[in-house]
């Protein structure tokens, strides 16, 4: 098969694809009997060479039995096909022209047909006609799949043409067909034709796989072998330098050889008997002579045969099995959704089996197990025949690549048809009177309506906050380190209002902090003793920036915030509740405060906290000022156990699939959280996201990095956009808007961010469309606040899109300062790799120190002194593993005093003497530095285990079992030998001249002699003089 040979030569992927079958369907509404000549070109057998170009607009999309939004979602999958048709890389053969030809017609190849076009004939559709026909979405394009009969021509006697013409007469709704011989440039190709051929392969699979635009014409039968082909075999991949004598010597064992032809285009051997030729074919190859052998007339079955007279049993060819699988991949996954199955049933049959013995017959697609489909297809390919030895792994890899490629587009469509409209929450009307208790009850009812259920971002379903959402465990200690009686949202809601509690709850990104807050609110409402007041920090940030004078004059910023965001009567009630200390303040998301995070944290801790209100704050731990909150009780979300994760997934997906497909994924492939070193599904929201993704990707490889999880999730969320398809331009604006907000370190998106995005992208119309979608609550990625303000569904979504915008290479971050605000976005980008890294270095103008962007990034963070929140980024950039984060934290903690004093310049020196030989420390040692030690005769094992750098020149040192003491200037520096931590500084009267340490049970002493003749003695335990 020329396709196989061209692929082995590195030309590209196979030309012909065919699904194993599609369920039978009723004829579409616009059938052949109801179509007029102006709607479809009429196929007249009597006409000959008249021009048949169709007027513009004739082949516009036809109304069907399913909604325009579903049609839009399905045609989204045809974009690769439309691109190659628009460029003319693939040409479609006009059915009418083919039917006009004589009965003895032999189909010419594409190059010859295009010459006919120059002569005035119209054998091929124009590019515009082909695109319009696909956009109709009514399966009026046929896609022929079959076995080539010879290497030089797929249909040397015109037998295939007769069968296809007969099928077109029976199915006059098929206006044009894809036939590889005439639709693609054939060998030998010019350089230009080779480029066209390569581009065509990018859309070739969709020719067969299109759900609503093409019908597969499957031609399995093999015509009887003409006599002139008997005895002939073709040799593929003939070794260089092999002559006729070598060929005869290798093949004489199969039978008497009649002749040998070693033409440059094809080496062939002719035997006196065809049985000898078949024997040579069964050998498959001859070591040292050729890669493959096949009879010149290809009688291998399409997909397997058994017991046919005069033919060997076979499992079909590997390429045909591949083609069948790829072309059926999309449709069998789509019809698993009942809504799509019902809609597609209104179209004509997706597949027709062609035969010379009778009219085409619809082919039913059997139900398949999507969970095992990929494995089943791979098993069939392995059983089938390949001419080339290297073809089997190549084909299997191509199949898996195709499945992976369609995964995201497919899940957007399935998310669209499977989603439930996220019904808006209906809030009770505000009381018309201003009575305090009436207003308070209304406030509580509003909170109950808002927090009784939570919308699942990927599916749109509203989940009961207490019954359907995972119960998140909590652990905590008070300011003295004593364990708190808090285990979950219920006990937190019970404990919080009983006393004046100051509590800070921390958890990593997407761990469920806001989800937990809704659960706490519901439990507080059950108690009823206090009035919950929820303050979203990102909204507090925006109010602060817009009303600076009001906030500056307020007793506390919460009073000012309520004045800005609440109606007068509502604000008055809440302020009264705070004045009488009946309120519980719930301050959600310090990490979402952006540029004013430090100000807000400082105000809450130093101004609001002392006023005597019960306060619960939430934040990511990265970037938190621990000293500021030292008097707060500290709470943490406890990661879900393996048993909890399995139970949740079993409930969502079923026990069988959870055990067979997702259990290995959870165990081996789920990305680990860089901070906790647990798999990310230990976070409830990430677990829910994985479950929703798994529902859309049955049998398809699941994401293995956090960045890939967010990419998959955002595509699914975009797929839920009702009534429209998000255009490429709208996605471009959306991404740019998120970046502009993130660059400004703001969680709330304002008109200024949108205008900046439009200025950069030049997509005003797309921006207008986005505004409309958000205003009508049709864009799940974003929610409307007070118009025109908007907000990403989750901060991680904003971080992901900001990262993707950096990948585009059109943005600059000249003032990038390694603020913790950017950490999660950069971490996801580093997981993506070069696509992000190179552009990030350009955007931030990092100094070119090292061989690549990874070295530049590590060097920059070393220069910053390895900030603790950024250590996961250092590990990821270095190519380390999750466990390396803990080791790097220990390293930074051990040498904290040195790094704090000396800055990042000390890090490479410290890494040189550190015993860890892993890749992370290897990268740290490679950072350029001015202070590297030059060893002479360096020992095999570095004996240095710690380095201390006091101020000034060290004049004296003393060591004991418990402490290390160094004298520099007038000061003694005392370090703990167990932890390497600085225990204290002991001041003297003049410069230290000598030091001694004496160990005695209960009476250790540190003694120092000074230049002025004095001696000081300190207690080694208490460091008292």
Coordinates of N, CA, C and O in Angstrom, one line a residue, residues 24 92 140 153 172 181 256 303 322 327 332 361 566 586 604 653 700 725 730 814 885 887 932 956 1002 1010 1018:
X24 N -27.7 2.4 12.5 CA -28.6 2.8 11.4 C -29.4 4.0 11.8 O -29.9 4.1 13.0
X92 N -12.2 17.8 -2.9 CA -13.4 16.8 -2.9 C -13.8 16.6 -4.3 O -13.9 17.6 -5.1
X140 N -23.5 15.3 3.6 CA -23.6 15.3 2.1 C -22.2 15.1 1.5 O -22.1 15.3 0.3
X153 N -1.6 2.0 -8.6 CA -2.9 2.6 -8.8 C -3.9 1.8 -7.9 O -3.9 0.5 -7.8
X172 N -28.3 10.0 -3.6 CA -28.0 11.2 -4.4 C -27.8 12.5 -3.5 O -27.5 13.5 -4.0
X181 N -7.0 9.0 -3.8 CA -6.2 9.0 -5.1 C -6.4 10.3 -5.8 O -5.5 10.8 -6.4
X256 N 10.2 -21.3 -8.4 CA 11.0 -20.9 -9.7 C 10.6 -19.5 -10.0 O 9.5 -19.0 -10.0
X303 N -10.3 -5.9 7.0 CA -10.2 -6.0 8.5 C -10.3 -7.5 8.9 O -10.7 -7.8 10.1
X322 N -6.2 0.5 12.0 CA -6.0 1.9 12.5 C -7.0 2.9 12.0 O -7.6 3.7 12.7
X327 N -11.4 6.7 12.6 CA -12.6 7.3 12.1 C -13.8 7.0 12.9 O -14.8 7.8 12.9
X332 N -18.3 7.1 18.2 CA -18.7 6.2 19.3 C -18.7 6.9 20.6 O -19.5 6.5 21.5
X361 N -25.6 -0.7 2.1 CA -26.4 -1.0 3.3 C -25.9 -0.2 4.5 O -24.6 -0.1 4.7
X566 N -23.5 47.7 50.9 CA -24.9 47.3 51.3 C -25.8 48.5 51.2 O -25.4 49.7 51.3
X586 N -16.4 36.7 58.9 CA -15.8 35.7 58.0 C -15.1 36.4 56.9 O -15.7 36.9 56.0
X604 N -6.5 43.9 59.7 CA -7.3 42.9 60.3 C -6.6 42.5 61.6 O -7.3 42.4 62.7
X653 N -18.7 8.1 39.9 CA -18.4 7.4 38.7 C -18.8 5.9 38.6 O -18.8 5.3 37.6
X700 N -10.1 7.9 28.0 CA -9.1 8.8 27.4 C -8.1 9.2 28.5 O -8.5 9.3 29.7
X725 N -21.0 29.3 20.6 CA -19.6 28.8 20.7 C -18.6 29.9 20.9 O -18.7 30.9 20.2
X730 N -12.7 35.5 21.0 CA -13.3 35.7 22.3 C -12.4 35.1 23.4 O -12.2 35.6 24.4
X814 N 8.0 44.1 33.1 CA 9.3 44.6 33.5 C 9.5 44.8 35.0 O 10.7 44.9 35.5
X885 N 11.0 19.2 47.5 CA 10.6 20.5 48.1 C 10.9 20.5 49.6 O 11.4 21.5 50.1
X887 N 13.1 18.7 51.2 CA 14.6 18.8 51.4 C 15.1 20.2 51.2 O 16.0 20.7 51.9
X932 N 32.8 31.3 45.3 CA 33.0 29.9 45.3 C 34.4 29.5 45.9 O 35.4 30.2 45.7
X956 N 38.0 34.0 67.3 CA 38.1 32.9 68.2 C 36.9 32.0 68.1 O 35.8 32.5 67.8
X1002 N 24.3 20.4 84.3 CA 23.6 21.5 85.0 C 24.4 22.7 85.2 O 23.9 23.7 85.9
X1010 N 38.8 39.3 76.6 CA 38.7 40.5 75.8 C 40.0 41.3 75.7 O 40.9 41.2 76.6
X1018 N 29.4 33.2 81.0 CA 27.9 33.1 80.9 C 27.5 31.7 81.2 O 28.2 30.7 81.0

